Coordinates of C-alpha atoms in Angstrom, one line a residue:
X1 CA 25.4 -7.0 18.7
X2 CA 23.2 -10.0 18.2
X3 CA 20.1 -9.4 16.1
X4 CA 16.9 -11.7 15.6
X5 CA 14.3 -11.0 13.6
X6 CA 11.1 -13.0 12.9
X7 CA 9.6 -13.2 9.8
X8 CA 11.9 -13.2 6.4
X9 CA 9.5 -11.3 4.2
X10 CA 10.6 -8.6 2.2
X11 CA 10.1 -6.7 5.5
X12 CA 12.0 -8.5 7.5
X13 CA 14.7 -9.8 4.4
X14 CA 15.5 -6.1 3.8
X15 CA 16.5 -5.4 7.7
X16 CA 18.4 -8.2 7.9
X17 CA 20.4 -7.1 4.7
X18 CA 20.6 -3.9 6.9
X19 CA 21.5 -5.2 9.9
X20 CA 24.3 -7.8 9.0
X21 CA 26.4 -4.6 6.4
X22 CA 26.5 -3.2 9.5
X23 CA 28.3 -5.8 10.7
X24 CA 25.7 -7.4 13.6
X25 CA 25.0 -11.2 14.1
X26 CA 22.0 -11.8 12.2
X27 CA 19.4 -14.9 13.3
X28 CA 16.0 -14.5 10.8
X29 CA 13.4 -16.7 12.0
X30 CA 10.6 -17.8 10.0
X31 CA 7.6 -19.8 10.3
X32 CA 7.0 -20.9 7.2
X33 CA 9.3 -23.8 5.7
X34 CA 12.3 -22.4 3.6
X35 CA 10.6 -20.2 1.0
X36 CA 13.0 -20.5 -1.5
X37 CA 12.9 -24.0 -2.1
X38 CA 9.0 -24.1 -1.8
X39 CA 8.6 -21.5 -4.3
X40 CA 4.6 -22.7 -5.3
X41 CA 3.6 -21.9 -2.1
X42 CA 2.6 -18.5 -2.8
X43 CA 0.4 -19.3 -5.4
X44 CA -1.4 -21.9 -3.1
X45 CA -2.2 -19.0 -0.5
X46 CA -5.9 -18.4 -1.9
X47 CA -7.4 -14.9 -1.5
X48 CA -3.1 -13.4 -1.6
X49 CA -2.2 -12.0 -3.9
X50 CA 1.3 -12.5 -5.4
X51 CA 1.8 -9.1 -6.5
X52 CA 2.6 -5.5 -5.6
X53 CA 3.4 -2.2 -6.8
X54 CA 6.5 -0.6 -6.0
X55 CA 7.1 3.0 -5.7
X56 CA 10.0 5.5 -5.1
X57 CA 9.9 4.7 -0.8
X58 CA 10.7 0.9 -1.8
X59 CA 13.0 1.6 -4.1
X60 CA 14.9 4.3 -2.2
X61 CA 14.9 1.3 0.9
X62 CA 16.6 -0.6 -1.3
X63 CA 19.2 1.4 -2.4
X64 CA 20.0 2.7 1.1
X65 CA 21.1 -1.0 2.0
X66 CA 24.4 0.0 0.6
X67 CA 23.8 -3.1 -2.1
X68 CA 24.3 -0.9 -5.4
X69 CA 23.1 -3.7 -7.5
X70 CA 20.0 -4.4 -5.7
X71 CA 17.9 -1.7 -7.4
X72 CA 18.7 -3.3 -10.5
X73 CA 18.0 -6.6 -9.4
X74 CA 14.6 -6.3 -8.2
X75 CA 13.8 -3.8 -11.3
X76 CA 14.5 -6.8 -13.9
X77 CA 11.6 -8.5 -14.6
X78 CA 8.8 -6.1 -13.2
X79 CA 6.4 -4.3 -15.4
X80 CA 5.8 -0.4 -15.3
X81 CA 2.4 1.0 -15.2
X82 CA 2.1 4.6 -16.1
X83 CA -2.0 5.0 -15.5
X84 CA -5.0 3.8 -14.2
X85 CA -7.1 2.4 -16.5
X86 CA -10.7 2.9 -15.7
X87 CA -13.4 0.7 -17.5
X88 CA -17.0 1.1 -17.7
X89 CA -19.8 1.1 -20.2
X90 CA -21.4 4.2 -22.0
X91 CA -24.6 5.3 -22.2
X92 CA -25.1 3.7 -25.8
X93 CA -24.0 0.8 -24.0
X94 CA -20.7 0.3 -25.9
X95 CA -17.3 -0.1 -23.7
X96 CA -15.4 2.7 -22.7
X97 CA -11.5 3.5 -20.8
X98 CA -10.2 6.2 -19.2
X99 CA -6.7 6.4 -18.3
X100 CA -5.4 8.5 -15.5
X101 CA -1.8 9.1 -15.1
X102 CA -0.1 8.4 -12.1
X103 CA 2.7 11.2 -12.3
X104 CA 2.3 14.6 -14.6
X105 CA 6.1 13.4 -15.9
X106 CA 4.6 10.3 -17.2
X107 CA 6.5 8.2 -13.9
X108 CA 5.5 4.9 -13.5
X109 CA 5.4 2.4 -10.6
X110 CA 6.8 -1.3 -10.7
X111 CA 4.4 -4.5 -11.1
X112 CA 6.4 -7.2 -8.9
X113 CA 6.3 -10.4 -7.3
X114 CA 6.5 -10.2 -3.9
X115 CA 8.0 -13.5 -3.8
X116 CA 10.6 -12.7 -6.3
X117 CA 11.5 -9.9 -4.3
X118 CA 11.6 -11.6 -1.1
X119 CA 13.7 -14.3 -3.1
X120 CA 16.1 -11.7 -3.9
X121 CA 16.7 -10.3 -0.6
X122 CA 17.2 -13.4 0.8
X123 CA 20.0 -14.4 -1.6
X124 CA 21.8 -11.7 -0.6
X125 CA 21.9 -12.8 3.4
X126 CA 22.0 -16.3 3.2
X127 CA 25.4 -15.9 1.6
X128 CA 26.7 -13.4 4.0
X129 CA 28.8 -15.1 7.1
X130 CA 27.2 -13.1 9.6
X131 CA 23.7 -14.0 8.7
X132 CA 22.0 -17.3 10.1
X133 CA 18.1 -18.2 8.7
X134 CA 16.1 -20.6 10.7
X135 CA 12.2 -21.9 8.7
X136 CA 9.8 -23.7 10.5
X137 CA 10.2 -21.7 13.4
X138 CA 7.8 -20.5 15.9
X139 CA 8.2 -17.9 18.4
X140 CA 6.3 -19.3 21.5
X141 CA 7.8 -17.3 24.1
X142 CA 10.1 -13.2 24.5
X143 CA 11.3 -12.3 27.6
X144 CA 12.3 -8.7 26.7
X145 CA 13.8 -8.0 30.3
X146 CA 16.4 -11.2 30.0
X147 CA 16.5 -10.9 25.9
X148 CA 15.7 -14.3 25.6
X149 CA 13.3 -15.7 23.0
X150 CA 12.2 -19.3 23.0
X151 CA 11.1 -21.0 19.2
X152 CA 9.4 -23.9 18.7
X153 CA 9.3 -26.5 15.4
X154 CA 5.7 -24.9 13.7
X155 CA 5.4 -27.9 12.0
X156 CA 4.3 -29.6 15.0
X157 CA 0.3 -29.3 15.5
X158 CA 1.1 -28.2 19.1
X159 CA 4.0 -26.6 20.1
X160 CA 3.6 -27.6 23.5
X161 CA 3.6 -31.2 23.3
X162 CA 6.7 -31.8 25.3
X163 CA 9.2 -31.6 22.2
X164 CA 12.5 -29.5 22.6
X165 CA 12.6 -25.7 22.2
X166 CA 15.2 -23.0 21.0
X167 CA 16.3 -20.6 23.8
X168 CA 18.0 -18.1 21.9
X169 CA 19.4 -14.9 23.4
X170 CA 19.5 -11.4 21.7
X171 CA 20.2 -7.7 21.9
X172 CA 18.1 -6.9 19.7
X173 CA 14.2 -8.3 18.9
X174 CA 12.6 -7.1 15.6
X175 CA 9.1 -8.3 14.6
X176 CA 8.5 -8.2 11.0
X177 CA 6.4 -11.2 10.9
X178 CA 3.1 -9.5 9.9
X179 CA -0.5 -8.7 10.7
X180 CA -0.9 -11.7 13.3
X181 CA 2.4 -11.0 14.6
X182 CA 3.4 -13.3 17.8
X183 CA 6.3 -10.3 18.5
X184 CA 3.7 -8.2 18.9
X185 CA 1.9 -10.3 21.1
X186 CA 5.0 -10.6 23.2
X187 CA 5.5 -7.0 23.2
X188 CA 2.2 -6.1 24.8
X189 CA 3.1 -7.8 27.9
X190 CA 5.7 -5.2 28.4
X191 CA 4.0 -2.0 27.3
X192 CA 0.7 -0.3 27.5
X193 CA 0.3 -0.7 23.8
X194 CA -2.7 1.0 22.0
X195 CA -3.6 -1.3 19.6
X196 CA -6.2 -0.3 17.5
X197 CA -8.0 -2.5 14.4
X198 CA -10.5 -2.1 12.9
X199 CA -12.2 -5.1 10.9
X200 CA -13.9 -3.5 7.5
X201 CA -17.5 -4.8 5.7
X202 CA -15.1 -6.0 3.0
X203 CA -13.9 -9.0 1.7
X204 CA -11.9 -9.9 -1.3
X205 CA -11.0 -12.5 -3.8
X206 CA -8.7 -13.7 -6.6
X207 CA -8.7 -14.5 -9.9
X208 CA -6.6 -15.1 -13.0
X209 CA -6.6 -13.9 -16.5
X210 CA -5.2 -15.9 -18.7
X211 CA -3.5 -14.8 -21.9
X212 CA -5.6 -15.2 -25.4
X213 CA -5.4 -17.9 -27.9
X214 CA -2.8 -16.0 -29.8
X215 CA -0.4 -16.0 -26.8
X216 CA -1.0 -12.0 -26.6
X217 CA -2.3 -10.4 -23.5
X218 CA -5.8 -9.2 -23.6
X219 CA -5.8 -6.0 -22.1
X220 CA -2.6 -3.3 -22.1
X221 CA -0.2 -4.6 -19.9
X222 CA 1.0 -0.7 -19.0
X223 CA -1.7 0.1 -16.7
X224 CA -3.7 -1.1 -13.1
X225 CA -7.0 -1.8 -14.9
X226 CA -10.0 -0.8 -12.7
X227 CA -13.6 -1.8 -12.7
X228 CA -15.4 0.9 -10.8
X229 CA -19.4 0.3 -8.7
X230 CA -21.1 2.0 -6.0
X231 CA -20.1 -0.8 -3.4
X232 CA -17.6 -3.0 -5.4
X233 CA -14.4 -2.8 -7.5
X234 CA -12.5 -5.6 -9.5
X235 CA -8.7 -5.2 -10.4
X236 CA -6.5 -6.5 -12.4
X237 CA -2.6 -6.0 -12.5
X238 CA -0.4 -7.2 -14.7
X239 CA 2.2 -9.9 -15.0
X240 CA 5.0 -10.7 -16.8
X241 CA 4.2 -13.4 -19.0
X242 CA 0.7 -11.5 -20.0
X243 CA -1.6 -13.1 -17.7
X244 CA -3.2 -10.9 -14.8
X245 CA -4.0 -11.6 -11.3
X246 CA -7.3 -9.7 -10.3
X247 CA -8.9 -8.9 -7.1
X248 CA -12.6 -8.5 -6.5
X249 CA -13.8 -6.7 -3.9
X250 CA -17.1 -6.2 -2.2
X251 CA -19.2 -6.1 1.2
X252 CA -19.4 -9.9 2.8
X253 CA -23.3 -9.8 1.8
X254 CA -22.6 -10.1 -1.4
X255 CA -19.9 -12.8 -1.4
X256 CA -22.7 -14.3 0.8
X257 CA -25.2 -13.9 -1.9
X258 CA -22.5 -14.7 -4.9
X259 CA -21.3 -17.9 -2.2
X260 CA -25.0 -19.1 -1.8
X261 CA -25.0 -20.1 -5.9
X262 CA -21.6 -20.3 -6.7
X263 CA -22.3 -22.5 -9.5
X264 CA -25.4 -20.7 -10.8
X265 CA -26.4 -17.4 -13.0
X266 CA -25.3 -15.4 -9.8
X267 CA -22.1 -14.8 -10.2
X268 CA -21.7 -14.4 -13.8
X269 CA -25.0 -12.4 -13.7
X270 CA -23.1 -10.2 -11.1
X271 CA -20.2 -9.6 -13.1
X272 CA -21.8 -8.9 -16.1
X273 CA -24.0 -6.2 -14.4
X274 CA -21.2 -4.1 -12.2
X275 CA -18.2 -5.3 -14.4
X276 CA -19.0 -5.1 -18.0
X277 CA -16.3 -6.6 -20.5
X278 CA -15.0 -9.1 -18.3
X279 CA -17.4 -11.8 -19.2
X280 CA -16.9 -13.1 -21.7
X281 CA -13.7 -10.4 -23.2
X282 CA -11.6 -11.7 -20.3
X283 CA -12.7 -14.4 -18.7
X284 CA -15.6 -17.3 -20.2
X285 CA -18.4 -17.8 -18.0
X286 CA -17.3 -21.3 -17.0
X287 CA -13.5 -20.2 -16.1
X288 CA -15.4 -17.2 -14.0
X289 CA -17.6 -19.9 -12.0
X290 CA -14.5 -22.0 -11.8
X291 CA -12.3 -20.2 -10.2
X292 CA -15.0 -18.3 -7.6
X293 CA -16.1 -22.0 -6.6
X294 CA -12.3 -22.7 -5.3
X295 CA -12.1 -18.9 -3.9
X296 CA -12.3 -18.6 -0.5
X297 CA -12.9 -14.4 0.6
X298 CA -10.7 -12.7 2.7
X299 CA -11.6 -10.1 5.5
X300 CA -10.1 -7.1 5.1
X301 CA -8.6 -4.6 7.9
X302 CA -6.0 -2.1 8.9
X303 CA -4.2 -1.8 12.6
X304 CA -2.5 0.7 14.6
X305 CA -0.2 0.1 16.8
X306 CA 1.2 2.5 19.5
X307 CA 4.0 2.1 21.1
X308 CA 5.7 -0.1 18.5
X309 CA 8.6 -0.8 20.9
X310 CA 9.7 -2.0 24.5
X311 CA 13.0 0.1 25.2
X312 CA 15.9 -0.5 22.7
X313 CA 15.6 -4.4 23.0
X314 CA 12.6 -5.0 20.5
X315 CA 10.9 -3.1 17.8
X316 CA 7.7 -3.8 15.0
X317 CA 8.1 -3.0 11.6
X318 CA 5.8 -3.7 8.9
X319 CA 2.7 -4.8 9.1
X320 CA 3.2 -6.1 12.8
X321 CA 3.1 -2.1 13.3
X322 CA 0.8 -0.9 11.3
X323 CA -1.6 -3.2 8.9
X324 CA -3.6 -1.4 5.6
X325 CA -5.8 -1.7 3.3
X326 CA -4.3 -2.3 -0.1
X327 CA -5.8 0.5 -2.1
X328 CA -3.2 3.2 -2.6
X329 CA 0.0 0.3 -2.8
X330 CA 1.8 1.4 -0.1
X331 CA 1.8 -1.3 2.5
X332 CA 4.9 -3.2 1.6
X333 CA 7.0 -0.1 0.6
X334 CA 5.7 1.8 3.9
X335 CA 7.4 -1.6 5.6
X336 CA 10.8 -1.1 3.5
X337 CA 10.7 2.2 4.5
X338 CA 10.3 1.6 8.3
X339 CA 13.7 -0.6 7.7
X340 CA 15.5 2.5 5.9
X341 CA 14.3 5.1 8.6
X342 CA 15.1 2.4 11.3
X343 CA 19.0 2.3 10.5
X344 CA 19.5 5.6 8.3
X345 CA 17.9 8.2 10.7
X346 CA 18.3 6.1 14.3
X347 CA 20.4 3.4 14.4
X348 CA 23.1 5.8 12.4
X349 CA 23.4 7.8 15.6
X350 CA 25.7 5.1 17.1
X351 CA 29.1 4.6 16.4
X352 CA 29.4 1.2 14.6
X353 CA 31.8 -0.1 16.5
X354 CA 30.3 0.7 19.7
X355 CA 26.7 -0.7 18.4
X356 CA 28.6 -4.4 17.3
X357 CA 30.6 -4.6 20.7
X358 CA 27.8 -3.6 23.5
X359 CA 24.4 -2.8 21.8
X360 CA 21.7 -0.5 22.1
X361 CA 22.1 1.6 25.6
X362 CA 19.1 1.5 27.7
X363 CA 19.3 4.8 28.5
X364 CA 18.9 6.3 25.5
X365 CA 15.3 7.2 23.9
X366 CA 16.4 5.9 20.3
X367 CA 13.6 3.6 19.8
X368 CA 10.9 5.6 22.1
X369 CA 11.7 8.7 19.5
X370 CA 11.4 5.9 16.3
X371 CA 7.6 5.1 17.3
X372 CA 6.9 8.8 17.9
X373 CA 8.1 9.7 14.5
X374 CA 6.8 7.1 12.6
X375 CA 3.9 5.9 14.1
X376 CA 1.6 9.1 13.2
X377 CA 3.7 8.6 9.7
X378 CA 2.1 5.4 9.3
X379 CA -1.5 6.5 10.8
X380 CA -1.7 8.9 8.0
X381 CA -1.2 6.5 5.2
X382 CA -3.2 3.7 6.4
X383 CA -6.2 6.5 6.5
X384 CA -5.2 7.6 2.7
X385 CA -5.5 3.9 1.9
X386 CA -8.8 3.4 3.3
X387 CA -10.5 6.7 1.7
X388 CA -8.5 5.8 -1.7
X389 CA -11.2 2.7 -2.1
X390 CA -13.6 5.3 -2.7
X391 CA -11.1 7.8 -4.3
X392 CA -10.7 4.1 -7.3
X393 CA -14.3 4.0 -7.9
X394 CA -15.8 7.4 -7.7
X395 CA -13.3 10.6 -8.4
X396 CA -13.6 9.9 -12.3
X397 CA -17.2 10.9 -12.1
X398 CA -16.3 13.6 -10.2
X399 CA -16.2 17.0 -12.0
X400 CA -14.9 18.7 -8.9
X401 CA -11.7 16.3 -8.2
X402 CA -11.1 16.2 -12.2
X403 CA -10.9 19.7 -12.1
X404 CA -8.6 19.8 -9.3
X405 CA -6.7 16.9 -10.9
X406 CA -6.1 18.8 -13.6
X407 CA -5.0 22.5 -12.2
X408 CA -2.9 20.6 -9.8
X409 CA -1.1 18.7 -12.4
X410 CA -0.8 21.9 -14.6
X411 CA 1.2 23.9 -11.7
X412 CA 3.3 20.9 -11.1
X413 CA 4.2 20.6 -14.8
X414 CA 4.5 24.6 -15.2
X415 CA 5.6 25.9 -12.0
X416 CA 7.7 23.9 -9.6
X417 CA 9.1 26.3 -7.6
X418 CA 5.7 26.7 -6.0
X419 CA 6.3 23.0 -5.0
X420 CA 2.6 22.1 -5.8
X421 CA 1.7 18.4 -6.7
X422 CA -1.3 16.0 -6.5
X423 CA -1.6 14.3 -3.2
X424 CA -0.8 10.7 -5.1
X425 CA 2.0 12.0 -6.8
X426 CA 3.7 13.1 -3.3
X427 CA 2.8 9.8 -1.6
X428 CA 3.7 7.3 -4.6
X429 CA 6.9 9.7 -6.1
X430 CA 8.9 10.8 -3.0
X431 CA 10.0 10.5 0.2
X432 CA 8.6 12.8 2.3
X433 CA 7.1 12.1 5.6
X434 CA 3.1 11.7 5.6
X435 CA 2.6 14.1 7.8
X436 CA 4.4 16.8 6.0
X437 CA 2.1 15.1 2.5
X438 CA -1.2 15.8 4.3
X439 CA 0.1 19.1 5.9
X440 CA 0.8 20.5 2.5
X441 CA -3.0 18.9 0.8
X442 CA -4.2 20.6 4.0
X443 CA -2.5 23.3 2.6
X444 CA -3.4 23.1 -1.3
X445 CA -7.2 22.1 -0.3
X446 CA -7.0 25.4 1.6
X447 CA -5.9 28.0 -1.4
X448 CA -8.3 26.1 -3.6
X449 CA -11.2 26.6 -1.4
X450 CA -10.3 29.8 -1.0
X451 CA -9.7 31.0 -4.9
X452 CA -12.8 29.1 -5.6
X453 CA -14.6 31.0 -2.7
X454 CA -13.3 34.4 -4.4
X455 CA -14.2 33.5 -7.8
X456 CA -18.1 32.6 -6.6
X457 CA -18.2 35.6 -5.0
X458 CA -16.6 37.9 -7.9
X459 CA -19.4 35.9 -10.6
X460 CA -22.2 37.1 -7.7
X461 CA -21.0 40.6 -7.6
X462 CA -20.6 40.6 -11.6
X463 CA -24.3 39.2 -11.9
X464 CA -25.2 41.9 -9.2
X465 CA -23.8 45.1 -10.9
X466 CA -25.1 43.8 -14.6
X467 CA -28.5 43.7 -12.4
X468 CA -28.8 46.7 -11.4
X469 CA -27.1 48.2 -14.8
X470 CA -29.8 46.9 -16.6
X471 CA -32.5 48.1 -13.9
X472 CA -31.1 51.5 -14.2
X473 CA -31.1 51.6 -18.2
X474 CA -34.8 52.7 -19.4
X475 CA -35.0 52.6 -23.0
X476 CA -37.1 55.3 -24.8
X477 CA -40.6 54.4 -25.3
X478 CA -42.5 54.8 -28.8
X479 CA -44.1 57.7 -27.3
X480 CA -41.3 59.8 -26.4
X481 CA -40.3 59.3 -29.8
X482 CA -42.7 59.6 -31.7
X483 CA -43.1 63.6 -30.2
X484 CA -39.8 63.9 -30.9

């Protein structure tokens, strides 16, 4: 069985790792040049950043390649954050920080490069014989019926200038290659695909922290550091030699507004005013100005994709099928995990040997039951992502989700036979399907309501009978007792 897959992201690394253990023909095309020698190029992508958190659905892809030192690998060198850090300013106007754990355990995630880890993946399938990586190649043309796809060097301005073309046949097409995925593109000419994105009021940016004079890193490198407003939000994660990338994000009329005077008292006004500490405990006001006048913003949006396949000759994983926002961390380890449920709970169904001599029948609705599965999987998290934004920048002044933050947390910690846990610590600490996640909050938001709804009305009824008990009680007058 011949497998091509475009894009060698982590994504798309990770199923060819899958893929070729199971013994197919592997061909990863990519359209970048070889990312492994051109390893500055990340940091040249303005407005990406370079780093991601990993949770337990990454991890767990990982270790269900059947590579048992992979884990390992991409654990060396990453940085675990137990909390979010929460900064603002107090009414006395001196700096405050609030830390909020991620897991009632104390369970952190993983800081990592995303192109260390793409790095490491692909040193694993460039040395394997039945794996065969192709950069600086375009996919121009899919014909899903035939299972032909036709590449093109993407080096060349246009691909259609008369120079030669790849034909390259397959049996089976897998599009990891992104948000502006061109297998995607393909694939709609074959299905009645719902596509659905949505571009947000929303833009971001990057920055760097640099380290302090004394070499030391100046904030706590153990925690996702948060700078909360009404309409904006800066981050900063951690790295490993101390530094920090940071992300600013806010509604295009103010990048507008901070763009119109980039060298001016706009922008380090701004900053001081929603983001106090940063200027000048983090950054000066000249490296601030410097680095926002070579910034250019990014739009933000998330995508749905429905079907995410065209029989059992091509499929979309990653962010070709389902683009999010990055507030809750989940969009690169959602991807890993499309790989992991991809060959663990579908492809598994086939006998091996059957699968590496004829392929994927037709006849069988392996792939139309993947994108029914996962698909509302995926539509659940990219909403959880979008509502976290506000979830980052409000819920600590929120008495109500503190509260529930806290009794949540408590029954976890005291009582886990009633399998109770915080909606983050299911998502970012397990495996379990989305849908079951926001079945069971449905569930929790449910007895909550209702105990709270009980307890109102017991304090009503209590302030009701002490009413009328103290209507009812007429003490004696200085009258009565004075004839007595």
């Amino acid at each position: 069985m011949k497998v091509i897959i475009c894009g060698a992201g982590p994504v798309g690394a990770l199923a060819a790792l899958y893929a070729a253990r199971k013994g197919f023909d592997v061909e990863i095309y990519e359209m970048r040049g070889d990312v492994k020698t051109e390893d500055t190029e990340a940091s040249r992508q303005l407005g990406k950043s370079i780093n991601i958190t990993m949770s337990d659905r990454g991890f767990e892809a990982l270790k269900q390649s059947g590579d048992h030192h992979l884990v390992q690998d991409a654990i060396e060198g990453t940085i675990p954050i137990f909390a979010r850090e929460v900064h603002g300013v107090a009414k006395t106007g001196d700096l405050t920080s609030t830390r909020i754990k991620y897991h009632v355990d104390n369970k952190p995630l993983r800081v990592v490069s995303r192109g260390g880890l793409r790095d490491i993946l692909l040193n694993r399938i460039l040395n394997m014989p039945n794996v065969k990586a192709h950069f600086n190649s375009k996919l121009v043309h899919a014909d899903l019926d035939a299972k032909v796809a036709v590449f093109a060097d993407s080096r060349l301005k246009d691909s259609y200038s008369g120079q030669s073309y790849k034909r390259v046949t397959f049996d089976l097409l897998i599009g990891a290659d992104g948000a502006h995925s061109a297998v995607r593109h393909h694939l709609a000419r074959y299905t009645n695909s719902d596509i659905s994105q949505r571009w947000l009021d929303l833009c971001w940016c990057e920055f760097l922290v640099s380290q302090a004079s004394d070499g030391k890193p100046r904030i706590s490198l153990d925690t996702l550091h948060v700078w909360p407003n009404k309409d904006s939000m800066f981050l900063a994660l951690p790295n490993p030699d101390g530094t920090f990338t940071c992300n600013l994000f806010a509604p295009n009329a103010t990048f507008k507004f901070l763009k119109s005077n980039p060298k001016g008292n706009n922008v380090v006004d701004f900053f001081r005013t929603n983001f106090p500490g940063i200027v000048p405990n983090l950054m000066t006001p000249q490296e601030l100005l410097d680095q926002f006048s070579l910034t250019t913003p990014s739009a933000l949006h998330d995508m749905r994709v429905s079907p995410i396949n065209y029989k059992n000759r091509c499929l979309l994983i990653g962010d070709a099928a389902h683009t999010m926002v990055p507030f809750y961390g989940q969009g690169m380890n959602t991807g890993l995990e499309d790989v992991r449920v991809l060959f663990q709970d579908y492809l598994s169904r086939i006998d091996g040997s059957a699968l590496r001599m004829t392929g994927i029948p037709d006849n069988m609705p392996l792939f139309n039951e993947y994108s029914e599965q996962r698909q509302p999987d995926v539509a659940v998290m990219t909403t959880l992502a979008l509502a976290n934004y506000t979830e980052m920048r409000t819920s600590q002044k929120s008495w109500t989700k503190s509260t529930r933050r806290w009794l949540e947390e408590a029954l976890q910690a005291n009582y886990p036979e009633l399998d109770w846990a915080t909606l983050y610590s299911r998502v970012a600490f397990s495996c379990e399907r989305f849908t079951e996640i926001q079945r069971k909050n449905n569930q929790q938001t449910l007895v909550l309501k209702s105990l709270s709804l009980i307890l109102v009305l017991f304090l009503v009824l209590f302030v009701a009978l002490l009413s009328m008990a103290v209507l009812r009680w007429q003490p004696l007058s200085w009258q009565n007792v004075s004839a007595l």
